[in-house]
Short mmCIF file of C-alpha atoms in Angstrom, two decimals:
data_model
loop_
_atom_site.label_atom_id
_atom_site.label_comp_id
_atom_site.label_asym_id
_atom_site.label_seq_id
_atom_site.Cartn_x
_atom_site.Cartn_y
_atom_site.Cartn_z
CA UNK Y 19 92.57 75.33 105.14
CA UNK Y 20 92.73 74.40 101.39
CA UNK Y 21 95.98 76.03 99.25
CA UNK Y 22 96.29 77.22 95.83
CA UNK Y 23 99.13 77.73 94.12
CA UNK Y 24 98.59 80.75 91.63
CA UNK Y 25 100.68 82.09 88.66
CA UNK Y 26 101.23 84.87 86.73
CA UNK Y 27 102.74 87.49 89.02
CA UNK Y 28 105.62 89.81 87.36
CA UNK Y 29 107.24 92.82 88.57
CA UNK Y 30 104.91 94.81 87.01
CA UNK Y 31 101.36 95.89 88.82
CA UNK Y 32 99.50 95.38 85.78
CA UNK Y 33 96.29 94.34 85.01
CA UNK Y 34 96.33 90.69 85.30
CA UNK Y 35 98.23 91.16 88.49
CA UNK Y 36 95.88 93.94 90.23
CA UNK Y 37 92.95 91.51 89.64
CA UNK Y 38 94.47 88.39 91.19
CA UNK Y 39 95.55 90.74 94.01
CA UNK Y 40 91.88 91.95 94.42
CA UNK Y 41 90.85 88.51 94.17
CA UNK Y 42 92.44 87.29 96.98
CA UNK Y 43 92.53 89.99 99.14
CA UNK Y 44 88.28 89.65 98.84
CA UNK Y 45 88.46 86.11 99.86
CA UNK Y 46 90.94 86.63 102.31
CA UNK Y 47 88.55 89.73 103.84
CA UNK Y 48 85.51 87.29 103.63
CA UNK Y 49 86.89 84.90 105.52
CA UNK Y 50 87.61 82.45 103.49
CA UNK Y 51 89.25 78.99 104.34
CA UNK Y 52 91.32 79.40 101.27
CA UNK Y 53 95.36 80.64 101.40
CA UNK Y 54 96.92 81.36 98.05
CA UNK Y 55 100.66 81.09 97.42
CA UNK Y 56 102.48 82.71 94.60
CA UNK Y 57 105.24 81.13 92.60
CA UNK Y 58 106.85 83.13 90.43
CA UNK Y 59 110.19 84.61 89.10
CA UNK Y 60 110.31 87.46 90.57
CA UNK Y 61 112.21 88.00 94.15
CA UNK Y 62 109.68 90.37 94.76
CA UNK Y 63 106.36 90.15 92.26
CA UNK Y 64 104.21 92.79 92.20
CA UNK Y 65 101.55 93.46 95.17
CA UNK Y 66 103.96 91.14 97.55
CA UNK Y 67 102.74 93.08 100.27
CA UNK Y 68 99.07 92.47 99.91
CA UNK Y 69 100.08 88.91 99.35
CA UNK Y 70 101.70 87.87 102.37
CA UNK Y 71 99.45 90.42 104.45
CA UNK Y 72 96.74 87.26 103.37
CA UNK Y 73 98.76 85.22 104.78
CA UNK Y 74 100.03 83.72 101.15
CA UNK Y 75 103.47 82.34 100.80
CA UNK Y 76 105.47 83.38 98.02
CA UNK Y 77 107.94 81.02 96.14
CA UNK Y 78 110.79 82.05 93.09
CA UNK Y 79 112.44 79.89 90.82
CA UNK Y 80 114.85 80.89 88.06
CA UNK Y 81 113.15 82.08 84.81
CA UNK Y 82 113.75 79.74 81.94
CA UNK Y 83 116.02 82.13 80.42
CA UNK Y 84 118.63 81.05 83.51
CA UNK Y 85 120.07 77.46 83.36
CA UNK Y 86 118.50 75.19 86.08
CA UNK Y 87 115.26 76.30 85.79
CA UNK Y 88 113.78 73.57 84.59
CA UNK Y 89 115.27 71.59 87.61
CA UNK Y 90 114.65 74.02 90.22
CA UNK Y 91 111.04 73.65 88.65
CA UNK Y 92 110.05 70.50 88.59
CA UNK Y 93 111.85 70.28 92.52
CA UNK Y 94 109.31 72.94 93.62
CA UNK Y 95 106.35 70.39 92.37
CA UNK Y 96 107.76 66.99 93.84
CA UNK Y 97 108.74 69.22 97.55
CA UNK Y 98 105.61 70.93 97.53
CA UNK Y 99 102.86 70.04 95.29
CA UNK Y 100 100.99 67.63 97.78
CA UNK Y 101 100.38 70.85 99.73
CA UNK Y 102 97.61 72.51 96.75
CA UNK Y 103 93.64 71.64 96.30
CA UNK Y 104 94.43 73.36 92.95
CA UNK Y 105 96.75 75.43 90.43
CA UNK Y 106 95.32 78.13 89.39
CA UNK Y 107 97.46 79.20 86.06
CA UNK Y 108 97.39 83.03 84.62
CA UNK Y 109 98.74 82.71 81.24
CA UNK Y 110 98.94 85.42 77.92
CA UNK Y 111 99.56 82.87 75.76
CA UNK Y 112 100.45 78.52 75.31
CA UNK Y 113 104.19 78.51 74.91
CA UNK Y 114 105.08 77.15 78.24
CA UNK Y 115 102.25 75.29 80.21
CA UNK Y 116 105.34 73.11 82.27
CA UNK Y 117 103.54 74.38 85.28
CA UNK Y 118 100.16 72.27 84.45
CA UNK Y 119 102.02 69.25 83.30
CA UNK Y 120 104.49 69.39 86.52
CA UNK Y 121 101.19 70.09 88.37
CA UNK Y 122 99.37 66.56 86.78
CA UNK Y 123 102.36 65.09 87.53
CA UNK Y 124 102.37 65.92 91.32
CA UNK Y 125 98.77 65.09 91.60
CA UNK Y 126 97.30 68.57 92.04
CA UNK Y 127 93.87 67.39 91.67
CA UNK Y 128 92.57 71.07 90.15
CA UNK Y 129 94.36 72.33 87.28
CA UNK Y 130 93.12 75.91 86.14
CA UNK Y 131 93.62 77.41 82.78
CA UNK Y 132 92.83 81.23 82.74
CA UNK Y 133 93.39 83.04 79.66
CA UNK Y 134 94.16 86.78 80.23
CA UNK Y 135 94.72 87.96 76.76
CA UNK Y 136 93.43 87.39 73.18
CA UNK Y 137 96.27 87.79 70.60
CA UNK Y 138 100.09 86.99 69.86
CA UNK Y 139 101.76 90.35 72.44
CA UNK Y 140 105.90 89.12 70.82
CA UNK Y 141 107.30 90.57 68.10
CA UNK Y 142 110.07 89.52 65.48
CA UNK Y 143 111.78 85.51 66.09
CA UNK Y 144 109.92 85.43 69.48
CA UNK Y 145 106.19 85.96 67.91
CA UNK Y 146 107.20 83.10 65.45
CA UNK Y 147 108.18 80.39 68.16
CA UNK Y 148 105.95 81.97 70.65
CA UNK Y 149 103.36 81.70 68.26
CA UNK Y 150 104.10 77.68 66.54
CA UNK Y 151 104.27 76.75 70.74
CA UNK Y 152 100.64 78.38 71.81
CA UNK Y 153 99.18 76.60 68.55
CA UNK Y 154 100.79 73.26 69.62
CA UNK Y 155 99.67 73.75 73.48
CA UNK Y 156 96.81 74.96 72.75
CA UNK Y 157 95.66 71.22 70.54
CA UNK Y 158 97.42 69.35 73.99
CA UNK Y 159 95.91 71.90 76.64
CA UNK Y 160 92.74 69.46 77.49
CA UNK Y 161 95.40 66.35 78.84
CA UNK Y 162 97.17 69.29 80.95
CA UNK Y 163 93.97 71.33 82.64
CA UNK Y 164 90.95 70.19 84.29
CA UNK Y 165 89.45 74.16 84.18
CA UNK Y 166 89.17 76.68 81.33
CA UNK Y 167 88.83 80.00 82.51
CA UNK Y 168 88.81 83.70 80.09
CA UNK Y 169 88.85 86.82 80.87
CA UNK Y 170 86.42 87.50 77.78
CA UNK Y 171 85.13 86.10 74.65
CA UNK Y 172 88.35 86.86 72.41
CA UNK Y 173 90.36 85.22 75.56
CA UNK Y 174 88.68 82.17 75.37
CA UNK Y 175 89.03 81.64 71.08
CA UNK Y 176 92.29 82.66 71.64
CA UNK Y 177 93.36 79.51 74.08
CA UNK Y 178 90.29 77.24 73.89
CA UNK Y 179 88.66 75.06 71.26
CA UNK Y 180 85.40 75.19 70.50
CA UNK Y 181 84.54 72.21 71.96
CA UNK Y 182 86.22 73.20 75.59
CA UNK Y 183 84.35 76.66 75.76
CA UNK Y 184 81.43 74.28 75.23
CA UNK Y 185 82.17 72.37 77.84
CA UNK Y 186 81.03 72.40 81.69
CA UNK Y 187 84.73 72.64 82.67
CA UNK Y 188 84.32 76.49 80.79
CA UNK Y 189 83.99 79.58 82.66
CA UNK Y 190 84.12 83.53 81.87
CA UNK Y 191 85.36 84.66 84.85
CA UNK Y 192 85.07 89.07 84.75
CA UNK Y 193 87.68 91.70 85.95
CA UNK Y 194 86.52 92.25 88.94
CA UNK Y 195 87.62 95.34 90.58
CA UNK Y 196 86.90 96.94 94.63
CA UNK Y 197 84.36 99.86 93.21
CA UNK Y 198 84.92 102.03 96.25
CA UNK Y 199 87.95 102.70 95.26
CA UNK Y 200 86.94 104.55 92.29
CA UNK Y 201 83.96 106.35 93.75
CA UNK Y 202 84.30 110.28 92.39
CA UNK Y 203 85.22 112.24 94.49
CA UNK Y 204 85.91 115.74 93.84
CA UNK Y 205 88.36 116.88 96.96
CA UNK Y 206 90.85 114.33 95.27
CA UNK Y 207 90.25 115.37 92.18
CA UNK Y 208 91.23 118.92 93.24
CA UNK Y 209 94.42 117.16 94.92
CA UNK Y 210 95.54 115.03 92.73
CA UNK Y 211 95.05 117.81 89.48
CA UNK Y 212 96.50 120.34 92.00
CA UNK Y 213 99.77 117.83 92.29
CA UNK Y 214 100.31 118.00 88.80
CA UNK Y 215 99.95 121.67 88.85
CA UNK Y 216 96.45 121.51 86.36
CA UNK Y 217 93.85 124.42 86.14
CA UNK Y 218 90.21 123.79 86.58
CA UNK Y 219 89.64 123.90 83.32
CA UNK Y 220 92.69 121.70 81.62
CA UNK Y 221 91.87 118.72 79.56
CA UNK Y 222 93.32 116.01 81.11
CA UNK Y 223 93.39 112.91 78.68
CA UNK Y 224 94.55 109.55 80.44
CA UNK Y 225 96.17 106.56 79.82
CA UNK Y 226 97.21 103.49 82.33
CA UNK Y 227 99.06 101.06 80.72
CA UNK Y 228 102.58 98.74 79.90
CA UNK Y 229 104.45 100.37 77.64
CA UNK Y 230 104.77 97.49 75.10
CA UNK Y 231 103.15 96.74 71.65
CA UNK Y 232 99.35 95.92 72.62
CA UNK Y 233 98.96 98.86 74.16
CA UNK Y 234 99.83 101.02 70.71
CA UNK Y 235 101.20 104.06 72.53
CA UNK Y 236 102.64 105.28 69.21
CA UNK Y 237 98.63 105.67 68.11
CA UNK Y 238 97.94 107.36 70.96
CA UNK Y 239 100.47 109.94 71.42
CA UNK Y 240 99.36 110.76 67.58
CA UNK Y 241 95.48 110.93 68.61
CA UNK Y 242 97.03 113.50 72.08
CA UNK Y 243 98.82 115.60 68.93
CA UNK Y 244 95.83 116.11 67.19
CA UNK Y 245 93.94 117.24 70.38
CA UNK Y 246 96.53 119.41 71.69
CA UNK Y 247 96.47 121.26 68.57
CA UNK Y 248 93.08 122.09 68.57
CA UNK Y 249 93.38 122.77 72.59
CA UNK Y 250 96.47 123.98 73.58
CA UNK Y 251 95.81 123.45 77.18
CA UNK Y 252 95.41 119.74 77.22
CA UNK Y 253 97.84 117.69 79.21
CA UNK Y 254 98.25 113.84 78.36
CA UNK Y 255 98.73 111.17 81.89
CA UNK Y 256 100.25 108.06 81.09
CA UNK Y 257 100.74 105.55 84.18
CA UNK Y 258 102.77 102.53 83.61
CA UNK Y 259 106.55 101.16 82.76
CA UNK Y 260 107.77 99.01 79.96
CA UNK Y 261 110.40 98.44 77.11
CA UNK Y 262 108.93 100.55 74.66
CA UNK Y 263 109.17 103.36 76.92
CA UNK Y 264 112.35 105.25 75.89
CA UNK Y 265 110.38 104.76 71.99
CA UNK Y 266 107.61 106.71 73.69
CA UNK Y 267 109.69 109.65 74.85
CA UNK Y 268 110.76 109.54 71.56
CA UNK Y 269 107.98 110.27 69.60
CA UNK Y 270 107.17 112.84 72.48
CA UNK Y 271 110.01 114.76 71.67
CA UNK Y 272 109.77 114.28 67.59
CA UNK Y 273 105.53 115.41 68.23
CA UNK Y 274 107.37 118.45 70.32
CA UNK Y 275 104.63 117.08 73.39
CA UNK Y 276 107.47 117.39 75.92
CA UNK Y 277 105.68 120.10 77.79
CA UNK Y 278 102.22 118.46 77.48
CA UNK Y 279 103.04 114.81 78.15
CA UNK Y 280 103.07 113.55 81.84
CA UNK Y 281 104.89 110.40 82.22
CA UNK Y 282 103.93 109.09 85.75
CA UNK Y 283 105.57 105.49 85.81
CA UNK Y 284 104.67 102.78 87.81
CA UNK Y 285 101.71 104.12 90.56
CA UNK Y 286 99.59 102.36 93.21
CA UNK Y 287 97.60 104.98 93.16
CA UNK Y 288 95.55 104.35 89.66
CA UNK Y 289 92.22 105.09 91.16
CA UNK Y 290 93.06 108.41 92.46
CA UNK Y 291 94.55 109.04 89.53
CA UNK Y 292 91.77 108.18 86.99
CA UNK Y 293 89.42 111.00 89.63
CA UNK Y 294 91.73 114.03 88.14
CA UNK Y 295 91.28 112.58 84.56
CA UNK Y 296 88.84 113.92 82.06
CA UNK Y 297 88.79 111.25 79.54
CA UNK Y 298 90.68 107.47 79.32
CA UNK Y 299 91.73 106.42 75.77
CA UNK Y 300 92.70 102.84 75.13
CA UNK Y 301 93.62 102.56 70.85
CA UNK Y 302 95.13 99.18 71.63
CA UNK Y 303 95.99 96.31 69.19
CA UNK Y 304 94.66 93.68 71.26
CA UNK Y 305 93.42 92.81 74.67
CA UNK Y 306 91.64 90.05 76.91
CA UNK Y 307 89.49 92.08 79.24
CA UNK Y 308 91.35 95.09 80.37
CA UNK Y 309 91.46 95.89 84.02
CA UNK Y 310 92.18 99.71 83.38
CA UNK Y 311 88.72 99.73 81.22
CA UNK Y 312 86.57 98.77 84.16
CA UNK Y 313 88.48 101.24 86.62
CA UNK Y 314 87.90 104.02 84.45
CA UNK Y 315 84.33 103.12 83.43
CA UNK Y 316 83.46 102.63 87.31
CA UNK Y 317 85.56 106.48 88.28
CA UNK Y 318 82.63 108.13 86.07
CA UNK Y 319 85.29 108.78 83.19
CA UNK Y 320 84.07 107.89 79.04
CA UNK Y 321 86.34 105.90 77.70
CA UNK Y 322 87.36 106.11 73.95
CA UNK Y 323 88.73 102.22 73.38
CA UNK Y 324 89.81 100.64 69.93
CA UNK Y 325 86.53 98.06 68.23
CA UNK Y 326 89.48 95.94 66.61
CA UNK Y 327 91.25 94.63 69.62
CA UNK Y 328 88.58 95.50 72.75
CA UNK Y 329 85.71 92.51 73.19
CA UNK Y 330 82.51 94.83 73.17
CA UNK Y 331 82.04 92.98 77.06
CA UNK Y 332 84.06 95.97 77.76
CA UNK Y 333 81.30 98.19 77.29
CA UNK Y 334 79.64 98.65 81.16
CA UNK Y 335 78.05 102.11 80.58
CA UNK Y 336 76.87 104.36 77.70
CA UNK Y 337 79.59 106.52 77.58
CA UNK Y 338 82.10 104.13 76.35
CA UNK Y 339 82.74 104.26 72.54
CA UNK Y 340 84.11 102.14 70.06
CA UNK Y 341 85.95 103.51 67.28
CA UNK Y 342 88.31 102.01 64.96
CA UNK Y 343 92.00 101.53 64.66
CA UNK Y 344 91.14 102.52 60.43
CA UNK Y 345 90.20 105.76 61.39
CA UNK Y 346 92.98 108.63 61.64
CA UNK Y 347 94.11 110.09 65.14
CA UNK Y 348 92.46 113.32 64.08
CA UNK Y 349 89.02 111.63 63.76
CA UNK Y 350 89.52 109.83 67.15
CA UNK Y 351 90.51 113.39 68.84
CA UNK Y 352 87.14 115.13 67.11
CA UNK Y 353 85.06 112.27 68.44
CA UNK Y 354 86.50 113.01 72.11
CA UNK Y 355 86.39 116.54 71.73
CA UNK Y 356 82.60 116.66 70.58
CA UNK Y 357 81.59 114.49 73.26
CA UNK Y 358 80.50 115.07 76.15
CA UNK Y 359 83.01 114.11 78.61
CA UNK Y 360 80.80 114.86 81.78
CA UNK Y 361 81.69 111.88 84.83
CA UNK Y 362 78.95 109.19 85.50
CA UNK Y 363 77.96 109.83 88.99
CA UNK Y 364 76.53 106.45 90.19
CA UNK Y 365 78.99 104.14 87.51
CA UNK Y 366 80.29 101.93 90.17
CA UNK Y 367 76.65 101.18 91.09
CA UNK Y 368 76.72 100.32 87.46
CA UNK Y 369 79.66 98.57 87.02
CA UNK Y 370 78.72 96.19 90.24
CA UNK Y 371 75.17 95.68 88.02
CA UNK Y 372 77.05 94.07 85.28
CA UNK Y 373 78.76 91.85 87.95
CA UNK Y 374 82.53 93.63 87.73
CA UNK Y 375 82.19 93.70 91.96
CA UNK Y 376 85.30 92.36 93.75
CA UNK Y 377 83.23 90.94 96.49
CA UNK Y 378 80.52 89.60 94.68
CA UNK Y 379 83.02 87.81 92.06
CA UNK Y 380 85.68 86.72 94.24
CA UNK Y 381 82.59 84.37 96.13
CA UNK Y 382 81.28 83.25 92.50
CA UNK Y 383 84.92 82.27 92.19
CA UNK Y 384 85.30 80.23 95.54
CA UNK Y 385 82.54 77.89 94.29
CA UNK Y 386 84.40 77.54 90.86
CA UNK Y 387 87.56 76.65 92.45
CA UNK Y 388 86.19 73.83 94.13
CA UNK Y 389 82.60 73.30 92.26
#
């Protein structure tokens, strides 16, 4: 049995932590002689369950807001780090790599760097040090890692030199999702429409997502306006939590969308969700590879995502369009209400063809951990 230590669980069932879930749980499925612990900050991360239901031990220390941290920290590395084959790292951004250098310096022989996002996601003081910290890490990040993993294109120039995504120690590893799970299916679409209390023939416009700054909920709710004044009978379903959200049901109120707007929260059921949806907008600032763009595209739905801040290796079927973050909110809600917004029957077939298949890519990522 080989361990690896993996971060980058948070409270929040997000993208980056629904894909390492699905990752392991693959592997685990397979039969593989791999067991992954988390460590963490969280008492109880997100998809715990699934976790230790693999047979994956989960470890907390103090975040480094809380003094002792850094102790507790580097005591976790000296007690246990002789235990891991590898680290496996899930990181946003470079302001803190201490868990690659505590990792060197407890001989974990396999040090992986994977780069989930593509921009800066802090705002005021914190983008400024955030952002002088990820520049600095990101000159040292080749004495730290052994493996440079991205989620896309924009992932990798965001953490990586030019010279490392040259490099044999490179990889593009894909968002690999289970596909069955988003198979249409039209008995819960009835069930899940009928739970919100929708008619047949509502619009349903969705949106999964943290409710934070990338995301750009502010252009979205002004895109749903625009729509919902031209149909009346549209509804808006937003899945997620955040701190931005009591901004959001702010501008719900000031767009008077109260009635129209359907805020969900935190769900683990996202792919039954996406089968009562019509549509799945995504106007965000910035993104690595996002997870909720490959569930949607593989439930059938088009998807209406944002050129400026979406890596066009997004794109898994024809009826996903770019449009841009220049263009006004009513232009984006013409461009969804002329199209033709029809579900692609055999799109996880698809999305499996362009090698987004849990199974599939959880095996291709076996041999990286240990190629």
């Amino acid at each position: 049995m080989k361990k690896i230590l993996v971060t980058g669980f948070t409270a929040n069932r997000g993208g980056v932590e629904a894909f390492l879930a699905s990752q392991i749980q693959a592997l685990y499925k397979a039969g593989s002689d791999l067991q992954f612990d988390v460590l963490c900050y969280e008492k109880e991360p997100a998809f715990a369950d699934e976790i230790r239901a693999c047979n994956g031990k989960i470890y907390t220390v103090p975040s480094p807001k809380h003094p002792g941290s850094a102790k507790a920290l580097e005591q976790f590395f000296k007690t246990h780090g002789g235990e891991y084959a590898a680290l496996w790292c899930n990181k946003c951004d470079l302001s803190n790599i201490q868990y690659l250098k505590l990792a060197k310096k407890y001989n974990i022989p396999k040090r992986i760097i994977h780069s989930h996002s593509s921009s800066n996601m802090h705002t005021g003081l914190r983008r400024i040090v955030y952002g002088i910290l990820h520049r600095w890490n990101r000159l040292q990040i080749h004495h730290w890692a052994t493996d440079f993993w991205a989620c896309s294109d924009y992932a990798a120039r965001w953490f990586y030199s030019k010279s490392i995504q040259s490099s044999p120690q490179y990889r593009f590893i894909p968002n690999a999702i289970d596909l069955a799970a988003y198979k249409c299916d039209p008995a819960v679409r009835q069930q899940k429409r009928s739970q919100l209390g929708l008619d047949s023939d509502c619009l349903l416009v969705g949106h999964v997502g943290r409710f934070s700054y990338p995301k750009n909920h502010d252009f979205l709710l002004q895109i749903f306006s625009s729509i919902h004044a031209k149909q009346p009978s549209s509804k808006l379903l937003l899945i997620g939590e955040g701190e931005r959200m009591e901004q959001v049901r702010a501008q719900i109120a000031q767009l008077g969308l109260e009635e129209a707007v359907i805020m969900l929260g935190k769900s683990s059921e996202v792919a039954q969700w996406m089968q009562a949806m019509d549509c799945f907008v995504l106007p965000s600032h910035f993104e690595g590879l996002p997870v909720v763009a490959v569930e949607a595209q593989a439930a059938g739905l088009p998807v209406f995502a944002a050129q400026e801040g979406i890596t066009p290796q997004t794109k898994l079927l024809e009826q996903f369009y770019f449009l841009s973050l220049q263009e006004s909110a009513s232009s984006w809600a013409d461009k969804i209400l002329n199209t033709n917004l029809q579900r692609v029957d055999n799109a996880s077939q698809l999305v499996a063809q362009a090698g987004f298949e849990v199974n599939k890519a959880a095996q291709q990522l076996q041999e990286y951990l240990f190629n």
